[in-house]
mmCIF file of C-alpha atoms and ligand atoms in Angstrom:
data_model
loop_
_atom_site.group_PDB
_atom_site.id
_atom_site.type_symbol
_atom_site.label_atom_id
_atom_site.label_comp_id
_atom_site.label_asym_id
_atom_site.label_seq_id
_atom_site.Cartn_x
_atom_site.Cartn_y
_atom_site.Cartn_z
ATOM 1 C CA UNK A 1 26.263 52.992 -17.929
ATOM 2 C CA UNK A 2 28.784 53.447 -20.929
ATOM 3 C CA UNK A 3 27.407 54.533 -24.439
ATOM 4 C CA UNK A 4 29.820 53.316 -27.165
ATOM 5 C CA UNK A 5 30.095 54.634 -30.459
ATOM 6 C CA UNK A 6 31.998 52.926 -33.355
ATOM 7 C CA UNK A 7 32.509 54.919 -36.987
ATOM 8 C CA UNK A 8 35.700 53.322 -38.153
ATOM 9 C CA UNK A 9 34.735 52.110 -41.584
ATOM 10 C CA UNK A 10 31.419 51.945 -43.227
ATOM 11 C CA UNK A 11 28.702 51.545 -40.082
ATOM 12 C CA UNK A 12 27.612 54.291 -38.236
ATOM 13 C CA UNK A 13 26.887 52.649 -34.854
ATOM 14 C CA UNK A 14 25.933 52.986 -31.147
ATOM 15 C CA UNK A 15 25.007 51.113 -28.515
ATOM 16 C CA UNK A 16 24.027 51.535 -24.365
ATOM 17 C CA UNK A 17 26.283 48.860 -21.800
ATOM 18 C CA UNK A 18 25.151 48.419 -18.500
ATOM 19 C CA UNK A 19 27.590 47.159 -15.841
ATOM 20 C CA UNK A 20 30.223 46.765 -18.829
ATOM 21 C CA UNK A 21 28.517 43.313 -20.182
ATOM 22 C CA UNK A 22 25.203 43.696 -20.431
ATOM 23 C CA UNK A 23 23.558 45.074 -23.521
ATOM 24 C CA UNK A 24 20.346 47.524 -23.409
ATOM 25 C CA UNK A 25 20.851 48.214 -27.322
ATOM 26 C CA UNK A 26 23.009 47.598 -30.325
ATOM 27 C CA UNK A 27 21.910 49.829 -33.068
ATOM 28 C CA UNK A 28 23.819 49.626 -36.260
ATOM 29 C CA UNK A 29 23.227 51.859 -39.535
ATOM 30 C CA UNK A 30 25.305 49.997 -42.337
ATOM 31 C CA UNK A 31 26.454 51.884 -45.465
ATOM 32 C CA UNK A 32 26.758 48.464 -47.262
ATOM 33 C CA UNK A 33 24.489 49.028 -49.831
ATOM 34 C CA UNK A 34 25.812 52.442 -50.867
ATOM 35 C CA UNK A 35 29.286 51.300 -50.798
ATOM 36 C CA UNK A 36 27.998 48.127 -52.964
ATOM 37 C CA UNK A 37 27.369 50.008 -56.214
ATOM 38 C CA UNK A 38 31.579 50.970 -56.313
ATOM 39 C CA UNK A 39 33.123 47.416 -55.314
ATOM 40 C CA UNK A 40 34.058 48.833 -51.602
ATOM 41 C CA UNK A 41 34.448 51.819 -49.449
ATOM 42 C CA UNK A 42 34.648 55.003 -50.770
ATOM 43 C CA UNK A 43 36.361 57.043 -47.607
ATOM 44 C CA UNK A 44 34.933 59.992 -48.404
ATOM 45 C CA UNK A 45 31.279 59.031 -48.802
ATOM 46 C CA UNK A 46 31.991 56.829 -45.610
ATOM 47 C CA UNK A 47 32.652 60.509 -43.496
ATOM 48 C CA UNK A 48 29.670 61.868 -44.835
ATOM 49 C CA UNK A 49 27.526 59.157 -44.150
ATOM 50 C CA UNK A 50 28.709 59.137 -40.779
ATOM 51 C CA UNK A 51 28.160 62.932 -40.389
ATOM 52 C CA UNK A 52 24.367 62.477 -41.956
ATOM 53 C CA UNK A 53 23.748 59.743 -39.718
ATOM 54 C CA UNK A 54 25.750 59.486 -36.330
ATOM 55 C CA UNK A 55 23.052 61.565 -34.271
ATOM 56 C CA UNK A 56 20.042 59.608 -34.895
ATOM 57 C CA UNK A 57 21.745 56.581 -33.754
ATOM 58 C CA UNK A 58 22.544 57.470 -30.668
ATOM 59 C CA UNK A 59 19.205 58.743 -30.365
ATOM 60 C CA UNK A 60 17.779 55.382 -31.130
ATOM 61 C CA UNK A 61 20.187 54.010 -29.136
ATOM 62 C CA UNK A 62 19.110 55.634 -25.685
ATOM 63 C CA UNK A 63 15.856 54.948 -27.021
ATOM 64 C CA UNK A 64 15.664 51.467 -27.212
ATOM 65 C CA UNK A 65 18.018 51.298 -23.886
ATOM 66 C CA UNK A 66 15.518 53.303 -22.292
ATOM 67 C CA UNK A 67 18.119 55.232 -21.036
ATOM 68 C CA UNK A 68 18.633 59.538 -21.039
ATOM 69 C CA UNK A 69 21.842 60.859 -21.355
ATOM 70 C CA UNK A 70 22.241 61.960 -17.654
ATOM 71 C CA UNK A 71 22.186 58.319 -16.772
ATOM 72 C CA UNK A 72 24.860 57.799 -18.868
ATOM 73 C CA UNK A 73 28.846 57.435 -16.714
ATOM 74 C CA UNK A 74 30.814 57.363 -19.702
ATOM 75 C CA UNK A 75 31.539 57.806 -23.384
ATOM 76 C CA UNK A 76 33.303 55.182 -25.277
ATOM 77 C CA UNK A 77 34.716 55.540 -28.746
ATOM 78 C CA UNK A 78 36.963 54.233 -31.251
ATOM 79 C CA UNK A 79 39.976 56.199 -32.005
ATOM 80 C CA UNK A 80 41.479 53.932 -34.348
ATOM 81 C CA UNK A 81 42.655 51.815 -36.124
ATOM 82 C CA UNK A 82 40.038 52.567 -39.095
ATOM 83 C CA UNK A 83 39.780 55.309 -41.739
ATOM 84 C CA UNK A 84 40.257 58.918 -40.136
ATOM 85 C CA UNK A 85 37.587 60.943 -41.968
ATOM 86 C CA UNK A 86 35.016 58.027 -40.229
ATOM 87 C CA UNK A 87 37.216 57.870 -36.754
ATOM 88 C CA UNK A 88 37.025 61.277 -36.862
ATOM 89 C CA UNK A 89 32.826 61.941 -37.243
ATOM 90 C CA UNK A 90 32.662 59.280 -34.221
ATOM 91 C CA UNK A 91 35.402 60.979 -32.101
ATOM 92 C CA UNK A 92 34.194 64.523 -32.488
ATOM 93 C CA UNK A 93 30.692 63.747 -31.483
ATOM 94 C CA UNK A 94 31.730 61.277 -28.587
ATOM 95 C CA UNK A 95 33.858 64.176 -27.377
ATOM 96 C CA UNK A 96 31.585 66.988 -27.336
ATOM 97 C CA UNK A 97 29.090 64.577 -25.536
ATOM 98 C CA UNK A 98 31.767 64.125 -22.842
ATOM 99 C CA UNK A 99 32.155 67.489 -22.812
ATOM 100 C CA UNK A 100 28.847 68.353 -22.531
ATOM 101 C CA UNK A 101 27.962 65.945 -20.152
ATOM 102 C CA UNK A 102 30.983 66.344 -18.223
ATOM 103 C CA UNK A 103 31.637 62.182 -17.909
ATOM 104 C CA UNK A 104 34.988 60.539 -18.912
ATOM 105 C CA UNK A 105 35.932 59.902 -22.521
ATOM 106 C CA UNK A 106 37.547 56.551 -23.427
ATOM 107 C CA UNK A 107 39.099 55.913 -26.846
ATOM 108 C CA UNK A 108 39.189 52.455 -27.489
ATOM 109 C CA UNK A 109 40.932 50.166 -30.211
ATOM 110 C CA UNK A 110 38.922 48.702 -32.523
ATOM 111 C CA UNK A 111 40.691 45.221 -32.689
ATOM 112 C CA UNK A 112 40.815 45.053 -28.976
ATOM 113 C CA UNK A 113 37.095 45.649 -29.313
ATOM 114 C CA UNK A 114 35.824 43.029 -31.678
ATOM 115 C CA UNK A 115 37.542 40.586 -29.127
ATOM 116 C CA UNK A 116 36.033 42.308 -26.233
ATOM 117 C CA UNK A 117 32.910 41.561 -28.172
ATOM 118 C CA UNK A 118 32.751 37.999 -26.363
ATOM 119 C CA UNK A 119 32.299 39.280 -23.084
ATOM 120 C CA UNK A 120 28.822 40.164 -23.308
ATOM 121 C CA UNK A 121 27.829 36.687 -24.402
ATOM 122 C CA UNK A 122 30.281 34.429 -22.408
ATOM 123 C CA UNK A 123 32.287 33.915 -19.199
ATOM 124 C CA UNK A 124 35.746 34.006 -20.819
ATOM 125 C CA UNK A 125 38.396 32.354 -18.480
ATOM 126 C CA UNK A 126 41.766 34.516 -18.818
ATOM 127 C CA UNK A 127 44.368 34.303 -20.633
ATOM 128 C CA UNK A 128 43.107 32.947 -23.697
ATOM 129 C CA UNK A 129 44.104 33.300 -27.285
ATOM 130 C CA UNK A 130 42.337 36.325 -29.590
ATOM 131 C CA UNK A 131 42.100 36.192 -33.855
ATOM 132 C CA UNK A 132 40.634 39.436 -35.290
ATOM 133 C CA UNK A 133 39.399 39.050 -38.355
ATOM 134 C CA UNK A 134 37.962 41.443 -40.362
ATOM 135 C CA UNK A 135 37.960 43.382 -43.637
ATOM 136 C CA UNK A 136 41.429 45.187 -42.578
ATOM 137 C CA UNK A 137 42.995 42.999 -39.808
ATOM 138 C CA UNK A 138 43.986 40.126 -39.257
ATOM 139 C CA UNK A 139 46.075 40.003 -36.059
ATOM 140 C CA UNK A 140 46.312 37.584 -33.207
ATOM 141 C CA UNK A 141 46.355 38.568 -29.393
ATOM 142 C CA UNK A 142 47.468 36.950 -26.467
ATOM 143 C CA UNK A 143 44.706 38.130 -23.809
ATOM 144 C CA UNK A 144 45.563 38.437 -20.359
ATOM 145 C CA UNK A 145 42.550 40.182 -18.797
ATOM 146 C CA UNK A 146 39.674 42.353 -19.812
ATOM 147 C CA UNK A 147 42.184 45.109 -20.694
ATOM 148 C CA UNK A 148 45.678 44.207 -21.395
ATOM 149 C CA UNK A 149 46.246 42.454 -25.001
ATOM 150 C CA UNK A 150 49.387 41.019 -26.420
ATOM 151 C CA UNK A 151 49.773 41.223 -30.245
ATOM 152 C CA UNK A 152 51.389 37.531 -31.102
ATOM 153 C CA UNK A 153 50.883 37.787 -34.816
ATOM 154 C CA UNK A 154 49.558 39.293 -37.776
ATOM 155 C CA UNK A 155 49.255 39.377 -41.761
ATOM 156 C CA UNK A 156 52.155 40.299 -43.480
ATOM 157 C CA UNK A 157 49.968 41.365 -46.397
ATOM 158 C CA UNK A 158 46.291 41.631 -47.237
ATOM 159 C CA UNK A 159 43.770 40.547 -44.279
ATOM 160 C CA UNK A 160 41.439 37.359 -44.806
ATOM 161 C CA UNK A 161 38.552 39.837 -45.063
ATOM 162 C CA UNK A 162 40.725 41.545 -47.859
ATOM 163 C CA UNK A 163 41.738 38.101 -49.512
ATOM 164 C CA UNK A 164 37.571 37.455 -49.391
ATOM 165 C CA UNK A 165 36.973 40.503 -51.056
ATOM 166 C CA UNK A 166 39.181 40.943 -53.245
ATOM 167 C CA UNK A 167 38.701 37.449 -54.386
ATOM 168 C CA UNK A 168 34.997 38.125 -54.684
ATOM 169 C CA UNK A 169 35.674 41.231 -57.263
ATOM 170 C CA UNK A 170 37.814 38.968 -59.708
ATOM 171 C CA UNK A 171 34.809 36.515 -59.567
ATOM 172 C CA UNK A 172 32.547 39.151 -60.460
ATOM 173 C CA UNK A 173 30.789 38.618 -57.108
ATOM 174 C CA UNK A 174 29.163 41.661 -55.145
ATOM 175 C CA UNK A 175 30.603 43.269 -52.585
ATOM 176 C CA UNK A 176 30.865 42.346 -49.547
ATOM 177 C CA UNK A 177 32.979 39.515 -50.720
ATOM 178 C CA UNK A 178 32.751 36.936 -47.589
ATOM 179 C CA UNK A 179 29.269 36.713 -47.548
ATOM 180 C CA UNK A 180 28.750 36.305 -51.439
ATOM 181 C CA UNK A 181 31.446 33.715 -50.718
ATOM 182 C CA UNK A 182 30.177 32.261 -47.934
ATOM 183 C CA UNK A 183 26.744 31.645 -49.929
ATOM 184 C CA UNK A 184 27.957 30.351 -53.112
ATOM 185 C CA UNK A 185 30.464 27.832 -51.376
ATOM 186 C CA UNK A 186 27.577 26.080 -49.574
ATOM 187 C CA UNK A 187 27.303 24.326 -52.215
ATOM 188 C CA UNK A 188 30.828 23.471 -54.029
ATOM 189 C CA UNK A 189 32.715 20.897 -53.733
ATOM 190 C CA UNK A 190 36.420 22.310 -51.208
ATOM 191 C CA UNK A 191 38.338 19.622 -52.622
ATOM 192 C CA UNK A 192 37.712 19.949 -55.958
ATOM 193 C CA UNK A 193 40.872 23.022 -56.658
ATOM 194 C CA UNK A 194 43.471 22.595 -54.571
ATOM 195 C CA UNK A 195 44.494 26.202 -53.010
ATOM 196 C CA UNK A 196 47.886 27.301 -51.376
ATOM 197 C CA UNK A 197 47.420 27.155 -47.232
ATOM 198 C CA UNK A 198 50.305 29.867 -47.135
ATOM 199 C CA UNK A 199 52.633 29.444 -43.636
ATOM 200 C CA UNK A 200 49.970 27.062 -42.092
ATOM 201 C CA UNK A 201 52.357 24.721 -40.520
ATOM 202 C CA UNK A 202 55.405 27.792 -40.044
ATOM 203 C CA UNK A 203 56.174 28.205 -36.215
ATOM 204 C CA UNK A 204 55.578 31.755 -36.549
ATOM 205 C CA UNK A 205 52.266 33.273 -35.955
ATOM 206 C CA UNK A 206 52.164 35.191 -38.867
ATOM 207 C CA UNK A 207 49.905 35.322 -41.756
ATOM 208 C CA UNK A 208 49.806 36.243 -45.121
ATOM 209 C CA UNK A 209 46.782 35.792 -47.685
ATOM 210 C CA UNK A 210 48.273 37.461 -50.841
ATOM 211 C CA UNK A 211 49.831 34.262 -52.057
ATOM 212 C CA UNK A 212 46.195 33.115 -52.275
ATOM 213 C CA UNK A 213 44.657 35.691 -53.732
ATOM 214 C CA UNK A 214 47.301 35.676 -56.729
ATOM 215 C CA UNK A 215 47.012 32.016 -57.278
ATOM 216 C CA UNK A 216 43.177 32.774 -57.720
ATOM 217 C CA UNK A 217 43.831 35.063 -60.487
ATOM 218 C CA UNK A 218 46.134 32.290 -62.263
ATOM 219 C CA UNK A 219 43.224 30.004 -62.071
ATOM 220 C CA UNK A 220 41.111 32.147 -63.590
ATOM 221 C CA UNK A 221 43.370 33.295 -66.529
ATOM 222 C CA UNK A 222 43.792 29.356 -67.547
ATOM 223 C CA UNK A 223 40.141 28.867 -66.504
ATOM 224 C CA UNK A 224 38.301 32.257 -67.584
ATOM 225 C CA UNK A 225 34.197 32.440 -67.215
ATOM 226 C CA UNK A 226 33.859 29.840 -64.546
ATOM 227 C CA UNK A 227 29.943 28.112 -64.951
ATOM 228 C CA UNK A 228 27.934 27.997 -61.845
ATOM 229 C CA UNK A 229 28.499 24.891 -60.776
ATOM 230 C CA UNK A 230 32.705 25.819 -60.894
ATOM 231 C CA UNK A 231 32.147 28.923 -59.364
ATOM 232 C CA UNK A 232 30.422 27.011 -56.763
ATOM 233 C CA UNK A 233 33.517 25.074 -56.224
ATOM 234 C CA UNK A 234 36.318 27.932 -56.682
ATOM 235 C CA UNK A 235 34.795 29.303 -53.638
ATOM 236 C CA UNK A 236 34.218 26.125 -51.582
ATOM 237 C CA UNK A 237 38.247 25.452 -52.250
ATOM 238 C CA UNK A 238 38.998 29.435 -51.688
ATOM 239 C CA UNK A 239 36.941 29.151 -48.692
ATOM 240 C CA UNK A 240 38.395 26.600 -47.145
ATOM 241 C CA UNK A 241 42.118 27.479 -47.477
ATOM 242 C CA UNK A 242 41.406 30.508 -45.377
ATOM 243 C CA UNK A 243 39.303 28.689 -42.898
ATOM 244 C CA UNK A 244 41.994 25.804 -42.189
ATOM 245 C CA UNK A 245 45.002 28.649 -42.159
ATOM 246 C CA UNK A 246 42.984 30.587 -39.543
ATOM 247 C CA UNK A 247 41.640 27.673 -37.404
ATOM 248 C CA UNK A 248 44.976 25.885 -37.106
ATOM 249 C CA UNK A 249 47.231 28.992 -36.717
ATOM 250 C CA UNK A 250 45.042 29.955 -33.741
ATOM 251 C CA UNK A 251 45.087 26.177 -32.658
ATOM 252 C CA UNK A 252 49.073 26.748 -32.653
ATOM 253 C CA UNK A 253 49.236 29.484 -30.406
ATOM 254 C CA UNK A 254 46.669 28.115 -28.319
ATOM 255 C CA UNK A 255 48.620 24.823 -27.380
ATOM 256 C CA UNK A 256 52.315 27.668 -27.527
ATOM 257 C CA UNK A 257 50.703 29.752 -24.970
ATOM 258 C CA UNK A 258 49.011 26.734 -22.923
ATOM 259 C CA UNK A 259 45.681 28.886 -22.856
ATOM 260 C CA UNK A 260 42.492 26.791 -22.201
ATOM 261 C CA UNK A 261 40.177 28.994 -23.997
ATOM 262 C CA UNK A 262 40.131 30.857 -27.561
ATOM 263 C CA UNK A 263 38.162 33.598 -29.369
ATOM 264 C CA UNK A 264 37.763 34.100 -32.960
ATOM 265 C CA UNK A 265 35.918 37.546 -33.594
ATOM 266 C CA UNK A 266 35.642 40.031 -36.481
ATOM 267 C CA UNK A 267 33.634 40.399 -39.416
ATOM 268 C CA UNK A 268 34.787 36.978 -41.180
ATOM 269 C CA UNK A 269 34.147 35.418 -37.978
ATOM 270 C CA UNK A 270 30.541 35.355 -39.532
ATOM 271 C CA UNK A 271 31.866 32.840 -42.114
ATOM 272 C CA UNK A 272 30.208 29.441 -41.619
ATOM 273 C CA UNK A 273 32.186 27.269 -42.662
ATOM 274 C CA UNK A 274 35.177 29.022 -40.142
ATOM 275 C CA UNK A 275 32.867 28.656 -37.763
ATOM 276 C CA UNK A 276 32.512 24.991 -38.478
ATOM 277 C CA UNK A 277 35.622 24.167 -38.818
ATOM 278 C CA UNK A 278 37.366 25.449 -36.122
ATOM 279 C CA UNK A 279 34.367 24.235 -33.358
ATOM 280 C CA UNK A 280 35.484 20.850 -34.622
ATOM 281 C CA UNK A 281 39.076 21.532 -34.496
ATOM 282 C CA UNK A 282 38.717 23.407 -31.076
ATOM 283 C CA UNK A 283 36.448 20.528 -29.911
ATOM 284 C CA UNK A 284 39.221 17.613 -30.902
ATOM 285 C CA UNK A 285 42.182 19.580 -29.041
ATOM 286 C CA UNK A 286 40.122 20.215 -25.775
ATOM 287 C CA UNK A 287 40.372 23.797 -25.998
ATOM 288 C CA UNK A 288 37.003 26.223 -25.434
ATOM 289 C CA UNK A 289 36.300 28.366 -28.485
ATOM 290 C CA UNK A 290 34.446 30.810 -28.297
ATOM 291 C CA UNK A 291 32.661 33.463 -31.382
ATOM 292 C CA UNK A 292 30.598 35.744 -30.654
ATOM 293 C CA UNK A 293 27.228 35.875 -32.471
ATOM 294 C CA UNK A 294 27.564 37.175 -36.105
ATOM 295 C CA UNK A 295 25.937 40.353 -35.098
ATOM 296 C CA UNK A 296 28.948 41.244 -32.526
ATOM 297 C CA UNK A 297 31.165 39.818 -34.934
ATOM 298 C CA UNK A 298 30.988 42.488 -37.452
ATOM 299 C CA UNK A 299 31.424 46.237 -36.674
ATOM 300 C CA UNK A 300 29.314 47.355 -33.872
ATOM 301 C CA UNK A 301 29.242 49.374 -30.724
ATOM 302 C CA UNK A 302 28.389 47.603 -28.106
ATOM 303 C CA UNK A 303 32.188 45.832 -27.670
ATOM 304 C CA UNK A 304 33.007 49.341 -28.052
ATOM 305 C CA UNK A 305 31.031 49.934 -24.889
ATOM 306 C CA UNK A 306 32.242 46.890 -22.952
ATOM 307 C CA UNK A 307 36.288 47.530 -23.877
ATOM 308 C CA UNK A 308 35.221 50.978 -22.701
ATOM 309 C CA UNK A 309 33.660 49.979 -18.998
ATOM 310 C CA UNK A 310 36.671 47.588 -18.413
ATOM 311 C CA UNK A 311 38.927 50.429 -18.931
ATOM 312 C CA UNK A 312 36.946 53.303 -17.333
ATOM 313 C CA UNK A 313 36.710 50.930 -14.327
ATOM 314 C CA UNK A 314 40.992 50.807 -14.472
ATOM 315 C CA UNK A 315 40.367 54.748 -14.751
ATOM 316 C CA UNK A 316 41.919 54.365 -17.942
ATOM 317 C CA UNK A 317 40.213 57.497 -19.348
ATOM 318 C CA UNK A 318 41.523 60.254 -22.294
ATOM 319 C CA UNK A 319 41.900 63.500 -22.612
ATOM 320 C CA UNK A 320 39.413 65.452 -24.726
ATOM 321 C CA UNK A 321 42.394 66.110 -27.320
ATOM 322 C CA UNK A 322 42.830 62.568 -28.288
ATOM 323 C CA UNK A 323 43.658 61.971 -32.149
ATOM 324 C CA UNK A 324 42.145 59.129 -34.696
ATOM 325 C CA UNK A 325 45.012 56.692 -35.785
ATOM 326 C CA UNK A 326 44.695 54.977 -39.094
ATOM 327 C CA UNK A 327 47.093 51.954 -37.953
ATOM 328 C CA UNK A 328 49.757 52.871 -35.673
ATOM 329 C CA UNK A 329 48.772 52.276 -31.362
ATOM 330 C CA UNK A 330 49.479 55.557 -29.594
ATOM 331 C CA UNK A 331 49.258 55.122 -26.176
ATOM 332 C CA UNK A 332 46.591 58.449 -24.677
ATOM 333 C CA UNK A 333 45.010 57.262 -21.577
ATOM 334 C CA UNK A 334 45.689 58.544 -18.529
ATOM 335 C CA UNK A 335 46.029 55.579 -16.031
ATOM 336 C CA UNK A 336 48.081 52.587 -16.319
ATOM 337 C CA UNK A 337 48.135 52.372 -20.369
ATOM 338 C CA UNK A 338 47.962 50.099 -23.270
ATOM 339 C CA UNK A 339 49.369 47.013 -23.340
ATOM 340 C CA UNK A 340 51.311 46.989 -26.458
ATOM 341 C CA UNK A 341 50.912 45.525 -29.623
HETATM 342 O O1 KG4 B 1 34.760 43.504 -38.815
HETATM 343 P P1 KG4 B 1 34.131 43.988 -40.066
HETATM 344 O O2 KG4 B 1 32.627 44.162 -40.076
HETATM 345 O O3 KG4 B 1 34.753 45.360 -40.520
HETATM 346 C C1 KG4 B 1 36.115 45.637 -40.387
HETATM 347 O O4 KG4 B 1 36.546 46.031 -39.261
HETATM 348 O O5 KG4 B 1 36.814 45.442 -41.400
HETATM 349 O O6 KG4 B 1 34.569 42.973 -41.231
HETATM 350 C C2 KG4 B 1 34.193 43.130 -42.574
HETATM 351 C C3 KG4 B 1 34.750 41.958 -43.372
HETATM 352 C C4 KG4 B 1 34.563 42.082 -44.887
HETATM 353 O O7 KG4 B 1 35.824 41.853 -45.508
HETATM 354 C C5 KG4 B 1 33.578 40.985 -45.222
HETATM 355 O O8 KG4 B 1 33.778 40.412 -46.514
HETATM 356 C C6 KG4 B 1 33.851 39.972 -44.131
HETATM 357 O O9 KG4 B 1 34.070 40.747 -42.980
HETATM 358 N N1 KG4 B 1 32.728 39.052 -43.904
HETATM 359 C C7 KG4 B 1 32.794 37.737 -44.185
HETATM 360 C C8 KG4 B 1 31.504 37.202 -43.924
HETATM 361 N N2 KG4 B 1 30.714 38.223 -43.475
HETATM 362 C C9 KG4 B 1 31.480 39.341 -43.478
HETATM 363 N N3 KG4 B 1 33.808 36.984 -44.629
HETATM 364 C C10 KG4 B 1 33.573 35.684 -44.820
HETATM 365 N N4 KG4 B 1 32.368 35.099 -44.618
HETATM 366 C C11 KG4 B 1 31.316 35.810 -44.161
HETATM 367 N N5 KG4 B 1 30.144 35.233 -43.945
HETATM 368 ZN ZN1 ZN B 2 35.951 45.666 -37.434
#
């Protein structure tokens, strides 16, 4: 019985794992709407959201897992990669609960996580390809069991959540970007601007989504106050360029590595038309494909909890004077470590 806790960004979340893949409760408190009124995260209001909030969902956590806190065998936690005032407000309580308690603390990676996230829907047949993506990663993983994960690639510049965002702003959409995005492109036309599918067809697993993003803000100083209906199709065409570059680059590495199974996870995982798109593309090739559902796709605590249980069951536990990380991988556990990446 793990409880996760996830504060790495802008929701303040906690959930109750059972037997590392079964989930009792999922409770997420998202800032979104606060963070809405300035165009993104504000760090700083982030922590102190977190700090305001953090207790009561854990609360309502063991609540709806009908669960008490001396049931509970470990505490899982992200220590990062995220924003450090928010790691930190998530840290500091999961430690002091550990200490309390006297159970095992695990920090956990958050991008290791999201891909985790699969295991509590699906049997998942080792190794099989990973792509994170979310509002600050983009990064694909060679996964070799429930614990050990092999960074293959990554963004050299903004992530595909960034290049949906930031997109989003210029069009004078609300934040968050994907889903505004998402909505409008339902109904444009994909074909109708022709965007740049930057290092689609390069051998190298690498992305980069900057390229994009800039040739959006050329458009739109030839083409300034788009109507509707070309609004409509800017993000059907935007849409799509990131969709194809994701699906295929993970398609790539699939077929490199000779993996029969794939994940796509992360917050732009939601995306529907990336969700489409790479079922079919997946589907063509023979290869499984697997995304978790969109609520285990964006930031939430319950893949914190089942990285956690894989790793507690290794006895890959931390110390109580583990740091948050912004970016970098530290390695802090105890037992056999980190794969690298
Ligand atoms: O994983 P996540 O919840 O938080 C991070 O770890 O960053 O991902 C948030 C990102 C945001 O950039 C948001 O615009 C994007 O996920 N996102 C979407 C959709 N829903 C959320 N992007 C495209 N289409 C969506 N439907
Ligand atoms: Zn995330």
């Amino acid at each position: 019985m793990i409880l996760g806790i996830e504060t790495s960004c802008d929701e303040t979340a906690a959930a109750v794992i059972e037997g590392g893949r079964k989930t009792l409760s999922n409770v997420v408190a998202s800032q979104v709407d606060i963070h809405k009124e300035y165009g993104g995260v504000v760090p700083e209001i982030a922590s102190r959201k977190h700090v305001e909030l953090i207790l009561a969902v854990i609360k309502k956590a063991l609540t709806e897992a009908d669960r008490h806190t001396g049931e509970l065998e470990g505490i899982a936690v992200t220590n990062g990669p995220g924003l450090i005032g928010s790691l930190m407000v998530g840290l500091s309580t999961a430690k002091a609960f550990a200490y309390g308690l006297g159970i095992p603390l695990i920090g956990v990676n958050h991008l290791e996580a999201h891909l985790s996230a699969v295991h509590l829907e699906h049997d998942v047949e080792f190794p099989f390809v990973g792509l994170v993506v979310s509002g600050g990663h983009t990064s694909l993983f060679l996964v070799k069991n429930y614990t050990e994960f092999e960074l293959i690639g990554k963004t050299r510049d903004d992530a595909a959540g960034e290049a949906f965002d930031k997109a989003a702003k210029a069009l004078g959409l609300e934040y968050p970007g994907g889903v505004a995005i998402d909505r409008l492109a339902k109904e444009g036309n994909p074909e109708a601007i022709p965007f740049p599918r930057p290092f689609k067809s390069s051998s190298s697993f690498d992305f980069s989504f900057s390229g994009l993003k800039t040739s959006l803000v050329y458009y739109l100083r030839k083409h300034p106050d788009p109507d509707r209906g070309q609004l409509r199709d800017i993000c059907a065409g935007y849409q799509e360029a990131i969709a194809e570059t994701l699906t295929e680059k993970t398609l790539l590495a699939a077929r490199e590595y000779g993996v029969k199974s794939a994940v796509i996870s992360g917050g732009v995982a939601c995306n529907s038309r990336l969700r489409a798109l790479a079922r079919e593309r997946f589907g063509e090739e023979g290869i499984k494909l697997y995304i978790p559902s969109p609520i285990l796709c964006t930031d939430n605590a319950a893949m914190i909890g089942a990285l956690g249980a894989a790793r507690l069951r290794l006895g890959e536990t931390s110390e109580l004077d583990i740091n948050p990380y912004s970016t970098s991988r530290p390695r802090y556990f105890r037992g056999k470590g980190m794969a690298s990446g």
